[in-house]
mmCIF file of C-alpha atoms in Angstrom:
data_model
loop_
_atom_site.group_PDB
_atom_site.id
_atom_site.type_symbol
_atom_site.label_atom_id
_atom_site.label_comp_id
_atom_site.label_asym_id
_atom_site.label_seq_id
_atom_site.Cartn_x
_atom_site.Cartn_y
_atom_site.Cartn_z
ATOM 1 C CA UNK P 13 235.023 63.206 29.106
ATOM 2 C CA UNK P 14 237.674 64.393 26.742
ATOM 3 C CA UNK P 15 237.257 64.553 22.988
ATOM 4 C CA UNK P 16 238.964 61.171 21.310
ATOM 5 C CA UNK P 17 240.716 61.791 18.324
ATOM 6 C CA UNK P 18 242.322 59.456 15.080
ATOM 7 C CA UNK P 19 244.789 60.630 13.125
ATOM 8 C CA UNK P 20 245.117 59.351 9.938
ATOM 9 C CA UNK P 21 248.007 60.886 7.812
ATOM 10 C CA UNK P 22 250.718 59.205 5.445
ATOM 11 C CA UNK P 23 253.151 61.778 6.388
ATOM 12 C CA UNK P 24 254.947 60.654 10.112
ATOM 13 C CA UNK P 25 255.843 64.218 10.763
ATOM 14 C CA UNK P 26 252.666 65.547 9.874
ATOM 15 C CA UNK P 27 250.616 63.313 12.163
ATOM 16 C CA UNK P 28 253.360 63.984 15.235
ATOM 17 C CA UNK P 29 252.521 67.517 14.848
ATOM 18 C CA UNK P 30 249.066 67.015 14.922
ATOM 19 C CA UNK P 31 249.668 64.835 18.109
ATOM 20 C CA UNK P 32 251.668 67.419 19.872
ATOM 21 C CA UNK P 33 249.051 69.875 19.153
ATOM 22 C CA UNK P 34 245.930 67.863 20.689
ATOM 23 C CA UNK P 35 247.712 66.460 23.623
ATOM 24 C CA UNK P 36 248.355 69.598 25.079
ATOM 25 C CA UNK P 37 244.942 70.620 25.665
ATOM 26 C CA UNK P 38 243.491 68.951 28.896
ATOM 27 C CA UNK P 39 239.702 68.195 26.889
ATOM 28 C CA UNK P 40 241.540 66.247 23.596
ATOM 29 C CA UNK P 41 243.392 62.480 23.627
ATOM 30 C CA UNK P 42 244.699 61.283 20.440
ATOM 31 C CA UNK P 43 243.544 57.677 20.871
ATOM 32 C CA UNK P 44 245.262 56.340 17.612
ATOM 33 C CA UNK P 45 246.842 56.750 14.255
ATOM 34 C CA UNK P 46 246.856 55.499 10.765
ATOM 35 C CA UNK P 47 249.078 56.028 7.396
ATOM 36 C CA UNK P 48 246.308 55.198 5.281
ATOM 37 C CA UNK P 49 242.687 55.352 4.511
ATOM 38 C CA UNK P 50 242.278 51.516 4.390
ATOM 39 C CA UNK P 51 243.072 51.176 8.022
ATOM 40 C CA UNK P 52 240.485 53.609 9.289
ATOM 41 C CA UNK P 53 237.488 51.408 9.787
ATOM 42 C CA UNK P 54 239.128 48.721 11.555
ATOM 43 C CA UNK P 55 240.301 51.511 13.961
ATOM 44 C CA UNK P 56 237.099 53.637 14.455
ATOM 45 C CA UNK P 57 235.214 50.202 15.321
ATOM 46 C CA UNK P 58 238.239 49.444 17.950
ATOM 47 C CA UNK P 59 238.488 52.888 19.250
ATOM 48 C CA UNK P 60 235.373 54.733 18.514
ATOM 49 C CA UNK P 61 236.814 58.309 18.365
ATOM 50 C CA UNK P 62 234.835 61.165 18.539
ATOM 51 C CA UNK P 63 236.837 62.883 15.565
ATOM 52 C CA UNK P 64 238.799 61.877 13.054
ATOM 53 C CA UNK P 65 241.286 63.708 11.531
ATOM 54 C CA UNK P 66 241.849 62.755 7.931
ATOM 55 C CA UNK P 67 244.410 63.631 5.480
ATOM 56 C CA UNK P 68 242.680 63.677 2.186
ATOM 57 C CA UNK P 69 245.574 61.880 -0.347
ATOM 58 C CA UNK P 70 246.803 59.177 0.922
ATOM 59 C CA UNK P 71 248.411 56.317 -1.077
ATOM 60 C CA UNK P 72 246.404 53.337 -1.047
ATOM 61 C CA UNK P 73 242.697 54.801 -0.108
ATOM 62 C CA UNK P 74 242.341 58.216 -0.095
ATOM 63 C CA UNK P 75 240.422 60.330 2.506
ATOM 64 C CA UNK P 76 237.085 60.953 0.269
ATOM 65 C CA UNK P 77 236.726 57.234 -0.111
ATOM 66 C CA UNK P 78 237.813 56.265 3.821
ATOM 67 C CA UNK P 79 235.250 58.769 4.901
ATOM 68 C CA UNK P 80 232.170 57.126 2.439
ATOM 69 C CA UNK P 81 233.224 53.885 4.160
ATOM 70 C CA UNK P 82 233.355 55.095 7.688
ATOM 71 C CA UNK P 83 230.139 56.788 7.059
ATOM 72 C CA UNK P 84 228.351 54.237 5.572
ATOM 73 C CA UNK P 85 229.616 50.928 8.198
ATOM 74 C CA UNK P 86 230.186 52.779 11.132
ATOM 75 C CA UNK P 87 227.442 53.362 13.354
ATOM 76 C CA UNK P 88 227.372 56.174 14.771
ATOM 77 C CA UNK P 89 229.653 57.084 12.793
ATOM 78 C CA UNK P 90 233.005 59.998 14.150
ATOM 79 C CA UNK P 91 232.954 63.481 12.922
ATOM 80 C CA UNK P 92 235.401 63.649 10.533
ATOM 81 C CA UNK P 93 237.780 66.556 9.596
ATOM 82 C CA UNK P 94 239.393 66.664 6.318
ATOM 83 C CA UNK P 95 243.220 67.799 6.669
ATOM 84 C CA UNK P 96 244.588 68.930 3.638
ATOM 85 C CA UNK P 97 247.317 71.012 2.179
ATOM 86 C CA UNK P 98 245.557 73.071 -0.979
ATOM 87 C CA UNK P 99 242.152 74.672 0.260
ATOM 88 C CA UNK P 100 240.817 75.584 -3.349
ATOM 89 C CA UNK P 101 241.084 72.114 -3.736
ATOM 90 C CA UNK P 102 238.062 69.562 -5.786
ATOM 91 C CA UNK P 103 239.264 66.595 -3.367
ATOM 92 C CA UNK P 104 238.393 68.820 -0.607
ATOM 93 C CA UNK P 105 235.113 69.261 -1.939
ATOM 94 C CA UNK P 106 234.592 65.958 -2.567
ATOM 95 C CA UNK P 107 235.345 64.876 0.656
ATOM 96 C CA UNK P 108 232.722 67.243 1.962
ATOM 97 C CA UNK P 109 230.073 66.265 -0.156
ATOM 98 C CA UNK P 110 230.934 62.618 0.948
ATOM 99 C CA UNK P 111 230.423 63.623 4.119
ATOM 100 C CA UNK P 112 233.231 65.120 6.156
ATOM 101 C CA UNK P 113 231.814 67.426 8.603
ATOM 102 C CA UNK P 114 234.773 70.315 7.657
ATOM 103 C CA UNK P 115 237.896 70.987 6.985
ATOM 104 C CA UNK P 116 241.913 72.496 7.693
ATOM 105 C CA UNK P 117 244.664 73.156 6.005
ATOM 106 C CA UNK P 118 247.851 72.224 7.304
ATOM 107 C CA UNK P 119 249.577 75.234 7.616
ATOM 108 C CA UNK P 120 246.821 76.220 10.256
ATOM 109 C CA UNK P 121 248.082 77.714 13.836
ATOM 110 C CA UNK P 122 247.864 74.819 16.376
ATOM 111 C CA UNK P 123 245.298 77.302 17.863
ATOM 112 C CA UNK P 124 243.011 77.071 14.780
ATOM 113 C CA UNK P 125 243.494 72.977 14.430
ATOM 114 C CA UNK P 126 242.248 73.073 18.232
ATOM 115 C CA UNK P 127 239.155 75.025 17.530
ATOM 116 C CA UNK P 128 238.640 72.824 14.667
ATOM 117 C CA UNK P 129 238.195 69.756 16.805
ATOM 118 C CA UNK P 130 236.596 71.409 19.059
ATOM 119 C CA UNK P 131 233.569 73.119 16.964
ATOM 120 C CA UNK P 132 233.162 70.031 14.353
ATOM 121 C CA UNK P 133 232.622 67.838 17.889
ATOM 122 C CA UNK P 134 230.154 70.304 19.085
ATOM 123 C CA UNK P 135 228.135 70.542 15.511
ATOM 124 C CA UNK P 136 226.159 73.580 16.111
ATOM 125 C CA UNK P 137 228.114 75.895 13.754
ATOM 126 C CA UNK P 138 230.528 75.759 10.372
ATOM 127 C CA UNK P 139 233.536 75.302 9.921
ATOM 128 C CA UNK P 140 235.010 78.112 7.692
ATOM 129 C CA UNK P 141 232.028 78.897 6.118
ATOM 130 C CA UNK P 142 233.741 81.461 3.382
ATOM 131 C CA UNK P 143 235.785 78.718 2.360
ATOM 132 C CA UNK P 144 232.978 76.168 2.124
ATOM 133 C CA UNK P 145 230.840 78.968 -0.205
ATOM 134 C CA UNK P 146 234.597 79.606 -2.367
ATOM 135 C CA UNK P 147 234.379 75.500 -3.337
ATOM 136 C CA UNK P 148 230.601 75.610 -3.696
ATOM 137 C CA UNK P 149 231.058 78.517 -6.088
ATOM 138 C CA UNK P 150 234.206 76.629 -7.531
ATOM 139 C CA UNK P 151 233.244 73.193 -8.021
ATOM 140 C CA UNK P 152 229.237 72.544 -6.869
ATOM 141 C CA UNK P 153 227.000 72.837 -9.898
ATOM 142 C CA UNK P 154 223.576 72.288 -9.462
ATOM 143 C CA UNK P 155 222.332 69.110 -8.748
ATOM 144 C CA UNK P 156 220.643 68.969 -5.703
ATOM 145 C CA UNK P 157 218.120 71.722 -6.807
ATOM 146 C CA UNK P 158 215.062 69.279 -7.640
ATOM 147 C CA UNK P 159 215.964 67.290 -4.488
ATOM 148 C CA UNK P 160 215.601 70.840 -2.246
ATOM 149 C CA UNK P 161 212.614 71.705 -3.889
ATOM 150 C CA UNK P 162 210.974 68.708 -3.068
ATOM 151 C CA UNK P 163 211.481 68.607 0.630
ATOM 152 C CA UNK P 164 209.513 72.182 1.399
ATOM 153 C CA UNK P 165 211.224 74.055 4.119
ATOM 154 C CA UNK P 166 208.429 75.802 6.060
ATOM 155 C CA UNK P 167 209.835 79.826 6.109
ATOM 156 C CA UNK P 168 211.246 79.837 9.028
ATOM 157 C CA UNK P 169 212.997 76.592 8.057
ATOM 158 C CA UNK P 170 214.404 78.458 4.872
ATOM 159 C CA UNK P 171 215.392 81.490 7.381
ATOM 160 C CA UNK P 172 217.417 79.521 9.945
ATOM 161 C CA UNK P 173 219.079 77.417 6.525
ATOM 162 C CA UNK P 174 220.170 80.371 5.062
ATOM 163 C CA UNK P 175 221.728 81.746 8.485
ATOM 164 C CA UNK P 176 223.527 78.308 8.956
ATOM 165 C CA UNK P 177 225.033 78.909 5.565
ATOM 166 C CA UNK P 178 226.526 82.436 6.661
ATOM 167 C CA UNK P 179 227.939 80.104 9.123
ATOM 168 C CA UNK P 180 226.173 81.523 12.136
ATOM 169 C CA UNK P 181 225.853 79.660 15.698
ATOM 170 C CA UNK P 182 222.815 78.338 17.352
ATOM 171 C CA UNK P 183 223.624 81.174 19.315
ATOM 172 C CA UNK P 184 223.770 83.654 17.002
ATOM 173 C CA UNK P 185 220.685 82.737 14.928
ATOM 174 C CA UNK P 186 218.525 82.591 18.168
ATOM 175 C CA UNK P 187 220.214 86.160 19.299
ATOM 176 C CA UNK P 188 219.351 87.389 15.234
ATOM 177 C CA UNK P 189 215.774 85.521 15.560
ATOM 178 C CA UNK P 190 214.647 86.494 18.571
ATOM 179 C CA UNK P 191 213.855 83.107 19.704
ATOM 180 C CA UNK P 192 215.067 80.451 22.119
ATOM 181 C CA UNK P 193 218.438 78.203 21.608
ATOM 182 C CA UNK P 194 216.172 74.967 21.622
ATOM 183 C CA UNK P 195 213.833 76.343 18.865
ATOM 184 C CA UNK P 196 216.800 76.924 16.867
ATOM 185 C CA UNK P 197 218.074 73.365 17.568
ATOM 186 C CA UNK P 198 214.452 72.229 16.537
ATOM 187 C CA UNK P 199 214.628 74.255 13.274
ATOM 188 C CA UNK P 200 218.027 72.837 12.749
ATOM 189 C CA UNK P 201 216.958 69.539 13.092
ATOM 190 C CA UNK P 202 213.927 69.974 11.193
ATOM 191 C CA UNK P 203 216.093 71.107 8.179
ATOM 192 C CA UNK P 204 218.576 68.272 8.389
ATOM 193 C CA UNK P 205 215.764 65.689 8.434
ATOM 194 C CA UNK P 206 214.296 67.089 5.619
ATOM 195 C CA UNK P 207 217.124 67.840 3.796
ATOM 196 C CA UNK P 208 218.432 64.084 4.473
ATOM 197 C CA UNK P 209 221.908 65.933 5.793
ATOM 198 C CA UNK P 210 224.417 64.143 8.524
ATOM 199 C CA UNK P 211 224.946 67.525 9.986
ATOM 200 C CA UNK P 212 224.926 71.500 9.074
ATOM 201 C CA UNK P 213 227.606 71.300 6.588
ATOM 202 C CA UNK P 214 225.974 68.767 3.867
ATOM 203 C CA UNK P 215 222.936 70.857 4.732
ATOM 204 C CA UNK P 216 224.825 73.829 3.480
ATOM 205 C CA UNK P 217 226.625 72.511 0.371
ATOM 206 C CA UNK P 218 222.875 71.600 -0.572
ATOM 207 C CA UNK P 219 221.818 74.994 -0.176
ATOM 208 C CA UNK P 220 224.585 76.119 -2.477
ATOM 209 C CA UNK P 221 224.654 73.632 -5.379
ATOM 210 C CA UNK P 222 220.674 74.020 -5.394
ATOM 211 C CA UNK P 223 220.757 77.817 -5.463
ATOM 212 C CA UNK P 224 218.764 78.329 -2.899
ATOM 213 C CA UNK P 225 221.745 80.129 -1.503
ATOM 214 C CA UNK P 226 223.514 81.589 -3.169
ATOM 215 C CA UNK P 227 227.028 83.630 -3.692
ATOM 216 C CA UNK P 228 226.232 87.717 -4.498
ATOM 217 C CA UNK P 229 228.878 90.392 -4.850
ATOM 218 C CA UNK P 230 229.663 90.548 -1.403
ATOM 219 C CA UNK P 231 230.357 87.029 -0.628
ATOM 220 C CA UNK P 232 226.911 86.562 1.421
#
């Protein structure tokens, strides 16, 4: 089965692009498009995507607020992936703290905004994860730390969190563990329950503005 896809982008250019890009690739189908957060809902419940693509400023209802809705009425809810021009940006933040399983900037190579799709619909690794620790550092603060405390990661729990945050695979933590694939994907899960986190990436933006990971010298 191919990967569905939304686009939702106020720019008509912008979201042709985006089409031409998908629709070349014999796993992707653009199943739909929108020019505004306030139609997204009515077309994820019509076309159930797998991913939606999501510009984050749009006129009328902006991408952090489409994607709270979505989340929260839309069951199961799409992966969503933030598409935005500034990376350093606090709406991008914002949108992944609402929920938004990663982000791209626009002036990615069609390549990269393939790969995107791609490894956001598979949700065993991170998207970008420097970026993700840059807004962390930039714009997180603090203020799940209590919350992380309270929901005691056994240590091998902590181990495999910590990994996920470097942005490592399933893969690659069971090839640095020494363990199986499927005791990863049990530690993963584990951690997301726990941690009350859709997927790996509110997981991770936990870790950070708890400092339980944190951001050294060398950008580990």
């Amino acid at each position: 089965m191919p990967i569905t896809v939304l686009l939702v982008d106020d720019e008509p250019l912008v979201r042709a692009g985006l089409r031409a890009v998908l629709e070349a690739q014999p796993d992707i189908r653009v199943v739909g498009e929108a020019a505004d957060g306030a139609a997204v809902v009515p077309l994820v419940r019509q076309l159930r995507p797998d991913v939606v693509a999501m510009d984050v400023r749009m006129p009328l209802l902006d991408g952090i607020e489409a994607t709270r809705v979505v989340l929260r009425t839309v069951a199961p809810p799409p992966k969503i992936l933030v598409v935005t021009t500034f990376e350093n940006d606090e709406y991008v933040y914002q949108a992944l703290r609402a929920g938004a399983d990663g982000f791209l900037l626009k002036r990615a190579r069609p390549a990269e905004f393939v790969h995107a799709v791609r490894l956001v619909t598979e949700g065993d690794s991170l998207l970008f994860p420097a970026a993700v620790r840059a807004l962390a550092a930039e714009y997180g603060g603090r203020s799940a730390g209590d919350a992380l405390e309270r929901v005691a990661l056994t240590a091998r729990e902590a181990t495999v969190l910590r990994l996920m945050a470097r942005g490592l695979s399933n893969a690659e933590i069971a090839e640095q563990l020494v363990i199986g694939s499927e005791t990863v994907k049990s530690h993963v899960s584990a951690v997301l329950a726990k941690m009350q986190a859709r997927d790996r990436t509110q997981a991770v933006i936990g870790a950070y503005e708890s400092g339980f990971v944190t951001i050294n010298a060398n950008g580990s």
